[in-house]
Amino acid sequence: MKAEIAVTIVLTALAAGCGGSGTSSSTTSPSPAPTTPVSSACDALGQTGSARIQIVNGAGCSVTNTPVVLLNMKDADGQQAGSCSGTVIAPRAILTAAHCLASTTASIKVFLGTGPEIVAQSFARHPNYRDSDNTTLDVGVVLLADDVGRPAVSLLLSRDARVGETAVIAGWGKDQTQTLATLRAGVATITVVSTLTLQTQFTTDFSSTCQGDSGGPLLLSEGGVWAIAGVISANSTLACSFGANFYANVRDPDISSFILARVPNATRR
């Protein structure tokens, strides 16, 4: 979601709408088979789903009570200026990607999947995020005036992601047919962990993020509960059906302190 990501190693990132890279603190490992089937990916959102080729190799999820929402950015004239995904992390707070909150964004409307859009009260991206280095500190927060009425997802701050573990990714982005603005979820395996970013690799056994998924969550299971370990930031290609996906690592001290300063009541695991 957000502005939309894509990396041509850095420049493409804004176009594809997904990840970002950083200095790796663990080495890349072969991707094992996912321990969570694609057909069960929506369960991580507390929703049901139907397996089909979406998110890119994902499942379409019910929007009933989902914590993953669609953000529609508007310019000063009220015109559409892009769309991204976001995750409810507190009754009035949504976590998303910094690149979604461009300087031209004058307002944001939040769509829960049903009902009218909700106009955001305020929004902010990490103060040290730079468009010229759009894979670093790619996080932002959208605040609402009233409770959004959706379950909040916890931030995974108690441990690092582990190379080889199964993740669930979710967002309102494109699938392989270029269909947009439908909530989908899929599975991937963590291949690289660094201080600032996490990484997964698309294969025929795994899912991939695409344009419009920016700002959505990368979820890991901790104590039987799915929690946010990363924020969808960029792809290494514009095609979405191959290459690497990158995510802002919420456990990075600069990232977590930014989030918690604005959302002190965010739940944590």
Tab-separated table of C-alpha atoms in Angstrom:
chain	number	residue	atom	x	y	z
A	1	MET	CA	0.000	0.000	0.000
A	2	LYS	CA	1.568	3.265	0.908
A	3	ALA	CA	2.994	4.872	-2.016
A	4	GLU	CA	3.771	1.536	-3.534
A	5	ILE	CA	6.949	-0.265	-3.512
A	6	ALA	CA	9.316	-1.883	-5.813
A	7	VAL	CA	12.956	-2.182	-5.955
A	8	THR	CA	15.162	-2.209	-8.804
A	9	ILE	CA	17.321	-2.699	-6.010
A	10	VAL	CA	16.346	0.629	-4.675
A	11	LEU	CA	14.647	2.715	-7.298
A	12	THR	CA	12.152	0.068	-8.218
A	13	ALA	CA	11.065	-0.184	-4.656
A	14	LEU	CA	8.726	2.773	-4.844
A	15	ALA	CA	7.033	1.312	-7.859
A	16	ALA	CA	6.505	-2.238	-6.710
A	17	GLY	CA	5.311	-1.366	-3.267
A	18	CYS	CA	6.982	-3.814	-0.955
A	19	GLY	CA	10.367	-4.106	0.768
A	20	GLY	CA	13.724	-2.818	1.679
A	21	SER	CA	17.105	-4.209	2.432
A	22	GLY	CA	19.675	-3.584	5.093
A	23	THR	CA	22.927	-4.916	6.410
A	24	SER	CA	22.317	-8.561	6.988
A	25	SER	CA	23.048	-10.049	10.362
A	26	SER	CA	22.305	-13.577	9.274
A	27	THR	CA	23.108	-15.426	6.102
A	28	THR	CA	20.588	-16.459	3.496
A	29	SER	CA	19.458	-20.047	3.807
A	30	PRO	CA	17.524	-22.293	1.432
A	31	SER	CA	13.780	-21.863	1.877
A	32	PRO	CA	12.231	-24.927	3.539
A	33	ALA	CA	8.636	-25.882	2.894
A	34	PRO	CA	6.224	-23.610	4.799
A	35	THR	CA	4.796	-25.054	7.992
A	36	THR	CA	1.582	-23.078	7.512
A	37	PRO	CA	-0.339	-23.923	4.300
A	38	VAL	CA	-1.452	-21.063	2.076
A	39	SER	CA	-5.065	-22.077	2.594
A	40	SER	CA	-4.653	-21.313	6.315
A	41	ALA	CA	-2.893	-17.949	5.923
A	42	CYS	CA	-6.068	-15.964	6.614
A	43	ASP	CA	-6.332	-17.697	9.996
A	44	ALA	CA	-3.509	-15.432	11.175
A	45	LEU	CA	-5.888	-12.502	10.656
A	46	GLY	CA	-8.691	-14.264	12.474
A	47	GLN	CA	-10.438	-14.721	9.151
A	48	THR	CA	-11.388	-17.469	6.747
A	49	GLY	CA	-10.051	-17.625	3.213
A	50	SER	CA	-10.118	-19.509	-0.057
A	51	ALA	CA	-6.847	-20.578	-1.638
A	52	ARG	CA	-6.220	-19.167	-5.070
A	53	ILE	CA	-3.433	-17.285	-6.838
A	54	GLN	CA	-3.575	-14.000	-4.943
A	55	ILE	CA	-1.285	-11.654	-3.025
A	56	VAL	CA	0.716	-13.773	-5.502
A	57	ASN	CA	0.251	-17.364	-4.423
A	58	GLY	CA	-2.060	-16.516	-1.538
A	59	ALA	CA	-5.655	-16.722	-0.365
A	60	GLY	CA	-8.510	-14.245	-0.475
A	61	CYS	CA	-9.600	-13.401	3.091
A	62	SER	CA	-12.871	-12.325	4.612
A	63	VAL	CA	-12.872	-8.663	5.640
A	64	THR	CA	-15.169	-9.287	8.602
A	65	ASN	CA	-13.414	-7.913	11.667
A	66	THR	CA	-10.012	-7.951	9.948
A	67	PRO	CA	-7.174	-5.897	11.505
A	68	VAL	CA	-5.555	-5.393	8.077
A	69	VAL	CA	-7.124	-2.347	6.426
A	70	LEU	CA	-6.882	-0.360	3.200
A	71	LEU	CA	-5.462	3.174	3.263
A	72	ASN	CA	-6.466	5.576	0.487
A	73	MET	CA	-4.188	8.602	0.263
A	74	LYS	CA	-5.606	11.900	-1.013
A	75	ASP	CA	-3.797	14.995	-2.292
A	76	ALA	CA	-4.663	18.611	-1.482
A	77	ASP	CA	-7.433	18.529	-4.109
A	78	GLY	CA	-8.968	15.418	-2.621
A	79	GLN	CA	-7.829	13.252	-5.520
A	80	GLN	CA	-6.553	9.717	-5.082
A	81	ALA	CA	-2.774	9.771	-4.545
A	82	GLY	CA	-2.125	6.083	-3.993
A	83	SER	CA	-3.240	3.248	-1.758
A	84	CYS	CA	-1.493	1.038	0.786
A	85	SER	CA	-2.224	-1.470	3.489
A	86	GLY	CA	-2.023	-1.053	7.228
A	87	THR	CA	-2.519	-3.036	10.428
A	88	VAL	CA	-4.492	-1.990	13.503
A	89	ILE	CA	-2.086	-2.008	16.490
A	90	ALA	CA	-4.256	-0.128	19.004
A	91	PRO	CA	-7.925	0.985	19.113
A	92	ARG	CA	-7.108	4.216	17.247
A	93	ALA	CA	-3.786	3.448	15.555
A	94	ILE	CA	-2.720	1.821	12.287
A	95	LEU	CA	0.834	0.783	11.410
A	96	THR	CA	1.908	1.236	7.798
A	97	ALA	CA	4.962	2.040	5.668
A	98	ALA	CA	6.655	5.449	5.553
A	99	HIS	CA	6.811	5.555	1.770
A	100	CYS	CA	3.003	5.450	1.703
A	101	LEU	CA	2.894	8.782	3.507
A	102	ALA	CA	4.434	10.978	0.830
A	103	SER	CA	4.827	14.723	1.340
A	104	THR	CA	2.003	15.251	-1.172
A	105	THR	CA	-0.444	13.330	1.033
A	106	ALA	CA	-2.943	15.801	2.481
A	107	SER	CA	-5.358	13.301	4.016
A	108	ILE	CA	-5.965	9.578	4.403
A	109	LYS	CA	-9.198	7.635	4.301
A	110	VAL	CA	-9.266	4.246	6.009
A	111	PHE	CA	-11.421	1.469	4.521
A	112	LEU	CA	-12.179	-1.467	6.818
A	113	GLY	CA	-13.520	-3.675	4.037
A	114	THR	CA	-17.134	-2.743	4.689
A	115	GLY	CA	-18.989	0.458	5.493
A	116	PRO	CA	-17.905	4.054	4.870
A	117	GLU	CA	-14.296	5.182	4.834
A	118	ILE	CA	-12.943	6.843	7.982
A	119	VAL	CA	-10.919	10.040	7.680
A	120	ALA	CA	-7.669	9.793	9.648
A	121	GLN	CA	-7.025	12.407	12.320
A	122	SER	CA	-3.253	12.514	11.715
A	123	PHE	CA	-0.361	10.539	10.286
A	124	ALA	CA	3.410	10.544	10.494
A	125	ARG	CA	6.314	8.642	9.020
A	126	HIS	CA	9.628	7.934	10.722
A	127	PRO	CA	11.465	11.295	10.895
A	128	ASN	CA	14.682	9.774	9.551
A	129	TYR	CA	13.065	8.041	6.599
A	130	ARG	CA	14.352	9.364	3.282
A	131	ASP	CA	12.813	8.829	-0.155
A	132	SER	CA	16.326	8.532	-1.573
A	133	ASP	CA	16.947	5.533	0.715
A	134	ASN	CA	13.453	4.134	0.782
A	135	THR	CA	14.255	0.742	2.251
A	136	THR	CA	15.459	2.108	5.604
A	137	LEU	CA	13.138	3.007	8.516
A	138	ASP	CA	10.140	2.468	6.247
A	139	VAL	CA	7.419	2.742	8.903
A	140	GLY	CA	4.607	5.173	9.575
A	141	VAL	CA	1.630	5.530	11.908
A	142	VAL	CA	-1.917	6.655	11.107
A	143	LEU	CA	-4.074	7.848	14.019
A	144	LEU	CA	-7.875	8.012	14.160
A	145	ALA	CA	-10.135	10.221	16.261
A	146	ASP	CA	-12.277	7.296	17.439
A	147	ASP	CA	-11.848	3.590	18.064
A	148	VAL	CA	-11.725	1.692	14.797
A	149	GLY	CA	-13.580	-1.277	16.260
A	150	ARG	CA	-11.167	-3.913	14.980
A	151	PRO	CA	-8.881	-6.247	16.947
A	152	ALA	CA	-5.360	-4.925	17.440
A	153	VAL	CA	-2.354	-7.045	16.437
A	154	SER	CA	0.609	-7.130	18.811
A	155	LEU	CA	4.122	-6.007	17.899
A	156	LEU	CA	6.708	-8.791	18.196
A	157	LEU	CA	9.381	-7.081	20.298
A	158	SER	CA	10.496	-9.901	22.604
A	159	ARG	CA	12.673	-11.722	20.078
A	160	ASP	CA	14.264	-11.514	16.651
A	161	ALA	CA	12.826	-13.204	13.600
A	162	ARG	CA	14.602	-16.454	12.778
A	163	VAL	CA	15.912	-17.543	9.399
A	164	GLY	CA	13.821	-20.502	8.241
A	165	GLU	CA	10.635	-19.779	10.189
A	166	THR	CA	7.275	-19.454	8.492
A	167	ALA	CA	5.691	-16.014	8.179
A	168	VAL	CA	2.254	-14.859	7.073
A	169	ILE	CA	2.034	-11.764	4.850
A	170	ALA	CA	-1.173	-9.846	4.160
A	171	GLY	CA	-2.354	-6.809	2.234
A	172	TRP	CA	-4.771	-5.209	-0.181
A	173	GLY	CA	-2.402	-5.255	-3.172
A	174	LYS	CA	-2.348	-6.809	-6.619
A	175	ASP	CA	-2.419	-10.482	-7.460
A	176	GLN	CA	-1.076	-12.188	-10.589
A	177	THR	CA	-4.107	-10.987	-12.563
A	178	GLN	CA	-3.366	-7.379	-11.467
A	179	THR	CA	-6.559	-7.268	-9.424
A	180	LEU	CA	-6.249	-4.611	-6.707
A	181	ALA	CA	-8.005	-3.708	-3.453
A	182	THR	CA	-8.888	-7.202	-2.280
A	183	LEU	CA	-7.623	-8.474	1.067
A	184	ARG	CA	-5.330	-11.469	0.692
A	185	ALA	CA	-2.849	-13.390	2.814
A	186	GLY	CA	-0.057	-15.813	2.013
A	187	VAL	CA	2.897	-17.615	3.518
A	188	ALA	CA	6.644	-17.149	3.175
A	189	THR	CA	9.831	-18.215	4.915
A	190	ILE	CA	12.298	-15.793	6.495
A	191	THR	CA	15.531	-15.977	4.485
A	192	VAL	CA	17.523	-13.030	5.861
A	193	VAL	CA	17.368	-11.136	9.160
A	194	SER	CA	19.155	-7.812	9.629
A	195	THR	CA	18.906	-5.026	12.156
A	196	LEU	CA	16.656	-2.878	9.991
A	197	THR	CA	15.007	-5.346	7.631
A	198	LEU	CA	13.681	-8.860	7.169
A	199	GLN	CA	13.608	-10.687	3.867
A	200	THR	CA	11.685	-13.491	2.167
A	201	GLN	CA	12.137	-15.065	-1.256
A	202	PHE	CA	9.387	-15.910	-3.722
A	203	THR	CA	9.242	-19.476	-5.025
A	204	THR	CA	6.395	-21.613	-6.323
A	205	ASP	CA	5.860	-22.854	-2.750
A	206	PHE	CA	5.606	-19.383	-1.264
A	207	SER	CA	3.691	-16.133	-1.562
A	208	SER	CA	4.938	-12.699	-2.577
A	209	THR	CA	3.922	-9.115	-1.910
A	210	CYS	CA	2.965	-6.784	-4.747
A	211	GLN	CA	1.880	-3.205	-5.496
A	212	GLY	CA	-0.614	-2.019	-2.890
A	213	ASP	CA	0.534	-4.454	-0.200
A	214	SER	CA	3.003	-1.897	1.164
A	215	GLY	CA	2.445	-1.193	4.826
A	216	GLY	CA	0.800	-4.539	5.468
A	217	PRO	CA	2.129	-6.934	8.109
A	218	LEU	CA	4.636	-9.746	8.130
A	219	LEU	CA	3.403	-11.936	10.973
A	220	LEU	CA	5.307	-14.515	13.020
A	221	SER	CA	3.875	-16.877	15.586
A	222	GLU	CA	5.001	-16.394	19.191
A	223	GLY	CA	3.404	-18.442	21.950
A	224	GLY	CA	0.678	-19.523	19.552
A	225	VAL	CA	-0.257	-15.931	18.700
A	226	TRP	CA	0.515	-14.172	15.408
A	227	ALA	CA	2.325	-10.854	15.931
A	228	ILE	CA	3.827	-8.187	13.657
A	229	ALA	CA	7.553	-8.690	13.056
A	230	GLY	CA	7.813	-6.600	9.896
A	231	VAL	CA	6.091	-4.026	7.703
A	232	ILE	CA	5.890	-4.713	3.965
A	233	SER	CA	8.313	-2.307	2.298
A	234	ALA	CA	9.584	-3.322	-1.158
A	235	ASN	CA	10.214	-5.970	-3.810
A	236	SER	CA	13.422	-6.635	-5.684
A	237	THR	CA	11.473	-6.688	-8.961
A	238	LEU	CA	8.353	-5.121	-10.437
A	239	ALA	CA	6.984	-8.503	-11.516
A	240	CYS	CA	6.086	-9.659	-7.970
A	241	SER	CA	6.103	-13.297	-9.128
A	242	PHE	CA	9.827	-13.722	-8.540
A	243	GLY	CA	12.614	-12.150	-6.525
A	244	ALA	CA	12.966	-11.024	-2.908
A	245	ASN	CA	10.538	-9.213	-0.604
A	246	PHE	CA	11.740	-6.776	2.069
A	247	TYR	CA	10.151	-5.688	5.339
A	248	ALA	CA	10.969	-3.038	7.950
A	249	ASN	CA	12.024	-4.864	11.126
A	250	VAL	CA	9.795	-3.558	13.946
A	251	ARG	CA	12.248	-4.800	16.588
A	252	ASP	CA	14.898	-2.325	15.462
A	253	PRO	CA	15.220	0.179	18.356
A	254	ASP	CA	14.756	3.228	16.103
A	255	ILE	CA	11.642	1.722	14.573
A	256	SER	CA	10.044	0.418	17.773
A	257	SER	CA	10.691	3.659	19.667
A	258	PHE	CA	9.072	5.662	16.858
A	259	ILE	CA	5.983	3.441	16.925
A	260	LEU	CA	5.629	3.343	20.712
A	261	ALA	CA	6.155	7.100	21.095
A	262	ARG	CA	3.039	7.607	18.980
A	263	VAL	CA	1.121	4.536	20.091
A	264	PRO	CA	2.089	3.888	23.734
A	265	ASN	CA	-0.891	1.559	24.170
A	266	ALA	CA	0.190	-0.747	21.332
A	267	THR	CA	0.155	-4.347	22.510
A	268	ARG	CA	3.464	-6.237	22.501
A	269	ARG	CA	4.684	-9.809	22.602
